[in-house]
XYZ file of C-alpha atoms in Angstrom:
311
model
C 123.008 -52.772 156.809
C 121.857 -52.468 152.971
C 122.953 -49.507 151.417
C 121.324 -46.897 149.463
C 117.852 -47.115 151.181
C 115.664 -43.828 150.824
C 113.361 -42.760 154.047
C 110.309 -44.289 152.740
C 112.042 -47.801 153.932
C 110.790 -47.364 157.097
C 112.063 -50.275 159.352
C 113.001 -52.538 156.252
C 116.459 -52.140 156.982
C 116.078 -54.018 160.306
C 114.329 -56.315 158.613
C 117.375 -57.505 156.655
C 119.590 -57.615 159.289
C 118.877 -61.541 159.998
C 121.943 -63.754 159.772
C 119.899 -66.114 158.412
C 119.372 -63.903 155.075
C 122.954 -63.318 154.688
C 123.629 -67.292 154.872
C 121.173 -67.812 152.364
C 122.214 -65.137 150.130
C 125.878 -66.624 150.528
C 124.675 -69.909 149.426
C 122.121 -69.303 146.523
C 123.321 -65.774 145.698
C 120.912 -62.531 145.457
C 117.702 -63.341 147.296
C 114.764 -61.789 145.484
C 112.354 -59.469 148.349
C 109.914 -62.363 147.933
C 112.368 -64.413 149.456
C 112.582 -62.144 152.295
C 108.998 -63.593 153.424
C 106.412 -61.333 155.150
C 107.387 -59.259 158.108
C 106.011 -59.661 161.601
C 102.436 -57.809 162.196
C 103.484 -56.073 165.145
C 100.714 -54.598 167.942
C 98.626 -51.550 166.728
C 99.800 -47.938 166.902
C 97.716 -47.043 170.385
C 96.713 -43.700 169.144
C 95.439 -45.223 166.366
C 93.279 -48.065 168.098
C 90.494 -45.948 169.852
C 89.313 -44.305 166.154
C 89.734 -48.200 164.648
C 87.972 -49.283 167.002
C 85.332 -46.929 166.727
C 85.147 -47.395 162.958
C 85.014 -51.367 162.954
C 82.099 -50.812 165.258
C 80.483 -48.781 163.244
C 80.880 -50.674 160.478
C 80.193 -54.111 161.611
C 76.822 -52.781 162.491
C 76.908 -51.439 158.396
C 77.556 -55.442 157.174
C 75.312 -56.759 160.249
C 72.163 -54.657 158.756
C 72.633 -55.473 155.326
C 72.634 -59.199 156.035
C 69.029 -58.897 158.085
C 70.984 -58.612 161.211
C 71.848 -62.209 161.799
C 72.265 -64.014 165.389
C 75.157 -64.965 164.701
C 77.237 -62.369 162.834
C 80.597 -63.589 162.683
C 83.641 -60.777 162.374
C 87.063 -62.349 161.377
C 89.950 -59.701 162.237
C 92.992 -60.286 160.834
C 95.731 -58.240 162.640
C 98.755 -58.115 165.479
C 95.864 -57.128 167.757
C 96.903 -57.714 171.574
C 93.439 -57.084 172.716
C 93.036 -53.542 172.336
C 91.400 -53.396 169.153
C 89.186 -56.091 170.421
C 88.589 -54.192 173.848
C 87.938 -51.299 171.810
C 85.040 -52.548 169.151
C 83.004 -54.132 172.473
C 83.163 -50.565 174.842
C 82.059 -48.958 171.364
C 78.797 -51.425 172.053
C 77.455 -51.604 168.301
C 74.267 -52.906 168.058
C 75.108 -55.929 166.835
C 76.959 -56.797 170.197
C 74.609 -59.461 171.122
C 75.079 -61.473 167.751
C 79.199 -61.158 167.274
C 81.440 -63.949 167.354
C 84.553 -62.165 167.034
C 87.469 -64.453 165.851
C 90.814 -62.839 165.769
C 93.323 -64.209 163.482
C 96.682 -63.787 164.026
C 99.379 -64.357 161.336
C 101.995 -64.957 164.266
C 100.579 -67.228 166.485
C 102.072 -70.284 164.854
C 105.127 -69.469 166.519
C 103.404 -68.563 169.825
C 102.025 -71.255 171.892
C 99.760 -69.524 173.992
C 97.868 -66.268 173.357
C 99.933 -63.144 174.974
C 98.237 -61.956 178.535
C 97.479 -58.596 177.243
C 94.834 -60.263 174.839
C 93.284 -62.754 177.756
C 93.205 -59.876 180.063
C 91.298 -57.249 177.599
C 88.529 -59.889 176.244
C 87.426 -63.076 177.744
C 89.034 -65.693 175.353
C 86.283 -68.870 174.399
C 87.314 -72.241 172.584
C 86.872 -72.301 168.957
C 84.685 -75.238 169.761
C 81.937 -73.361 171.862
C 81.818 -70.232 169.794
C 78.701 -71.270 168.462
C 77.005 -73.058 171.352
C 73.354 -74.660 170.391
C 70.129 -73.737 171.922
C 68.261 -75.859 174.289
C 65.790 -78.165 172.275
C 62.494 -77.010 172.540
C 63.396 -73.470 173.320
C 61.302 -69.913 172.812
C 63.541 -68.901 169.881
C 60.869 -67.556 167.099
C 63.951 -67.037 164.424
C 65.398 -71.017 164.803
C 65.404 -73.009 161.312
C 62.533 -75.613 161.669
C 64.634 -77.784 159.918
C 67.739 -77.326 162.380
C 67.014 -80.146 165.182
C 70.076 -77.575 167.329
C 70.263 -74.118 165.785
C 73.119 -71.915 167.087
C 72.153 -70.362 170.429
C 71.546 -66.617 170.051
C 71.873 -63.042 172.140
C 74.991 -64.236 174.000
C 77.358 -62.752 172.444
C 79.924 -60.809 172.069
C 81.858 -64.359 171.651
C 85.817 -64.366 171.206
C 88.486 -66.612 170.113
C 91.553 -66.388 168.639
C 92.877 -68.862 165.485
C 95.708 -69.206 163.252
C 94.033 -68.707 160.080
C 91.177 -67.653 158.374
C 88.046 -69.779 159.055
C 85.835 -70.960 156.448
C 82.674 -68.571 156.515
C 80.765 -70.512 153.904
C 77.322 -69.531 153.587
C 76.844 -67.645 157.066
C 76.372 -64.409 157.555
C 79.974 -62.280 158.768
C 83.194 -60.030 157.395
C 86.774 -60.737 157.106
C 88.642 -57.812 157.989
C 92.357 -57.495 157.452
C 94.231 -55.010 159.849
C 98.141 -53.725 158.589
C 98.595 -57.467 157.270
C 98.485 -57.234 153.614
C 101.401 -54.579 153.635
C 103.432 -56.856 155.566
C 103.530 -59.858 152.764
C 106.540 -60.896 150.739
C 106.854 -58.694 147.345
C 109.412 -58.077 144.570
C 111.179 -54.859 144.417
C 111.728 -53.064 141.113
C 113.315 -49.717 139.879
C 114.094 -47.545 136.948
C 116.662 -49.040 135.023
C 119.551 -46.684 132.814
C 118.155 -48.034 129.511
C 114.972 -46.963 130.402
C 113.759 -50.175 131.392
C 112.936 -51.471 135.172
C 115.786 -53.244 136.804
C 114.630 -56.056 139.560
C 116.243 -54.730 143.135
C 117.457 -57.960 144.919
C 119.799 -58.447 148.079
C 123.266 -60.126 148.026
C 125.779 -61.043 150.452
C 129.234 -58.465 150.371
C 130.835 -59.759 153.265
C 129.810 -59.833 156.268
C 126.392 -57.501 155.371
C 123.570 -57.467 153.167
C 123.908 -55.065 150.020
C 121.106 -54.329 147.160
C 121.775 -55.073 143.588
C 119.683 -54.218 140.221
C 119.179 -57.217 138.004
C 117.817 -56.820 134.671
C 113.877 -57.574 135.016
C 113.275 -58.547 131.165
C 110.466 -57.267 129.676
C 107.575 -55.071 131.770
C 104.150 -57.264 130.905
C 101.259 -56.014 131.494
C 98.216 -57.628 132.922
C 96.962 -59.374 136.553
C 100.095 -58.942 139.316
C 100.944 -62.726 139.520
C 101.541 -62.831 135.375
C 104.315 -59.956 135.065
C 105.313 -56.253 136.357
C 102.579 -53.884 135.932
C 104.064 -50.351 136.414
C 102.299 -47.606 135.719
C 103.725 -44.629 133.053
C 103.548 -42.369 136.457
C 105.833 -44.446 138.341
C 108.583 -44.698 135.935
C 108.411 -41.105 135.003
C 109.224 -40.195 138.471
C 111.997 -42.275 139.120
C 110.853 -44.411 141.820
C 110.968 -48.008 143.003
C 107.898 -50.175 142.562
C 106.571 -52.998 144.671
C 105.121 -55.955 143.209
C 102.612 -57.183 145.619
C 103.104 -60.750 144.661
C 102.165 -61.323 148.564
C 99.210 -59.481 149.520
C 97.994 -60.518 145.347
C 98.202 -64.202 146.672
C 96.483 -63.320 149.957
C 93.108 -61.573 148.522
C 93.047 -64.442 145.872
C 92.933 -67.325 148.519
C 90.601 -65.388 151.057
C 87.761 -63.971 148.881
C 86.471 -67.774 148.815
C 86.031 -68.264 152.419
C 82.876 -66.899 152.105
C 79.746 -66.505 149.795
C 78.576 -63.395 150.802
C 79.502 -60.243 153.011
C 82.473 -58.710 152.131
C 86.505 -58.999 152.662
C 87.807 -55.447 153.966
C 91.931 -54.714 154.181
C 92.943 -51.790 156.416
C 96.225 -50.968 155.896
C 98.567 -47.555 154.574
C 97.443 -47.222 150.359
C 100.340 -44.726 149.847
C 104.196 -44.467 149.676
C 104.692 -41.756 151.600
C 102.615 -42.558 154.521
C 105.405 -45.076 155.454
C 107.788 -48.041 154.317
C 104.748 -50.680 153.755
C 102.161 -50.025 152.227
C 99.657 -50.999 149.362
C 98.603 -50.143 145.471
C 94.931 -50.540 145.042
C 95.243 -50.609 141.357
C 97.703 -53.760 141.770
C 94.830 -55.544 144.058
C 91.842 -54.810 142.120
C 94.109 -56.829 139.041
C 92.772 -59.666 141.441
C 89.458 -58.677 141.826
C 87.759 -55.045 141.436
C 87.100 -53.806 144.407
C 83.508 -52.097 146.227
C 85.081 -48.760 145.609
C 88.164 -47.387 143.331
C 90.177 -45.586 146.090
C 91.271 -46.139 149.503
C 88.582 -44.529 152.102
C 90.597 -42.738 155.209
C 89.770 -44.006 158.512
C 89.417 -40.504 160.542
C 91.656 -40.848 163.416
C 94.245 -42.838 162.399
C 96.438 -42.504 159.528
C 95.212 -45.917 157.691
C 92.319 -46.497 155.079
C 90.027 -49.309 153.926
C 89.256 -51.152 150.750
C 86.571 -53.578 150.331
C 85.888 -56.610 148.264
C 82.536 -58.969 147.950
C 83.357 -62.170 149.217
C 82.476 -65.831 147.080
């Protein structure tokens, strides 16, 4: 086990127990965290699902009304959801039921080959292909483009499918929301160093385990999170370690395009002491400011939200 963890770690000590880290770090010496890669997104907290599921309800009807409530509305969930939260958002029966195509993303299911029977059992899965089935030529729809010879059909849904990765929104109408994902990326780990400095934490092989060791980190520069280490005065004066988000940074930066409008939402824990991952909003919003400058709680559960326009 690696040494000299404090109880904010969480479960990051099983997360370096991999033999495969300690070959590596025996080969090309101390691994930076980054190296570590992202940890697995896990299944929701079930005491937490029924007030997420409650919220996202609530709120897709928020983003569905400010579009002009669109047929479709498409809601991309990024999470380790095995159906619950899915289960959950439908028996909450927003008003925008009708109009959802629900896509859940999954950052796992490139190692899974098919999806796990607790998510077929709690929604009815559809092909990505029909998700947007057209209407019948010639049909009563009064909202259809004039120009579309096959408009998408509308009041079926609630549609669901489940992909790999983010789809491209592009100009239509939907959300992407990100469920206890971002915390879960690759970072770099830093501390206080004696000179009064910060020291980069990194993990080497000592044996047959995994150990921590402080590298020197160089200078602290300032500016967006994928330049340098931004630390904040606060952090330093009280002695803590500081996570460079290099991983959830990278994320926001590549997703905010898949769409030109709606927004991007991330759901996760914004505070050290609520658990071993969790998120800096200050970091993020070096990427792009975000809707509003601190974390919102999500009554119920002990997560919060931050949003971003998307384009």
């Amino acid at each position: 086990m690696v040494p000299g963890r404090s109880a904010s770690d969480g479960g990051q000590a099983d997360w370096l127990e991999g033999s495969s880290w300690l070959a590596q770090a025996r080969r090309l010496g101390p691994l930076r965290y980054s190296d570590l890669g992202r940890r697995a997104v896990g299944p929701m907290v079930p005491a937490s699902v029924a007030g997420l599921g409650t919220w996202l309800a609530e709120r897709l009807d928020g983003w569905w009304r400010e579009a002009g409530r669109p047929d479709p509305f498409t809601a991309v969930v990024v999470s380790g959801d095995d159906g619950a939260l899915a289960a959950a958002v439908r028996e909450a029966a927003p008003a925008c039921l009708t109009a959802l195509r629900y896509v859940l993303v999954d950052p796992d299911a490139a190692e899974v080959a098919e999806p796990p029977p607790s998510l077929s059992q709690a929604v009815p899965l559809e092909n990505p292909a029909f998700l947007y089935p057209t209407a019948p030529p010639g049909g009563a729809d009064d909202h259809a483009d004039p120009d579309d010879e096959h408009p998408p059909a509308q009041g079926i849904g609630p549609l669901f499918t489940l992909l790999r990765e983010v789809p491209k929104l592009g100009d239509g109408a939907g959300t992407v929301v990100a469920v206890g994902v971002l915390s879960r990326l690759p970072y770099d780990l830093y501390e206080p160093a004696p000179d009064g400095g910060w020291a980069e934490v990194r993990v080497a092989a000592d044996g047959d385990a995994l150990t921590e060791i402080a590298v020197a980190a160089g200078p602290v520069r300032p500016g967006p999170v994928a330049v340098g280490v931004s630390v904040a005065p606060v952090d330093r004066a009280g002695g803590g370690r500081y996570r460079r988000l290099t991983g959830a940074a990278d994320w926001l930066r590549r997703q905010l395009p898949t769409g030109t409008v709606g927004t991007l939402t991330v759901v996760d824990i914004w505070a050290p002491g609520a658990g071993g991952d969790y998120l800096d909003v200050d970091q993020l919003a070096q990427v792009r400011v975000p809707l509003a400058a601190r974390p919102e709680p999500i009554e119920g559960t002990h997560l919060a939200c931050v949003s971003w326009h998307l384009g």
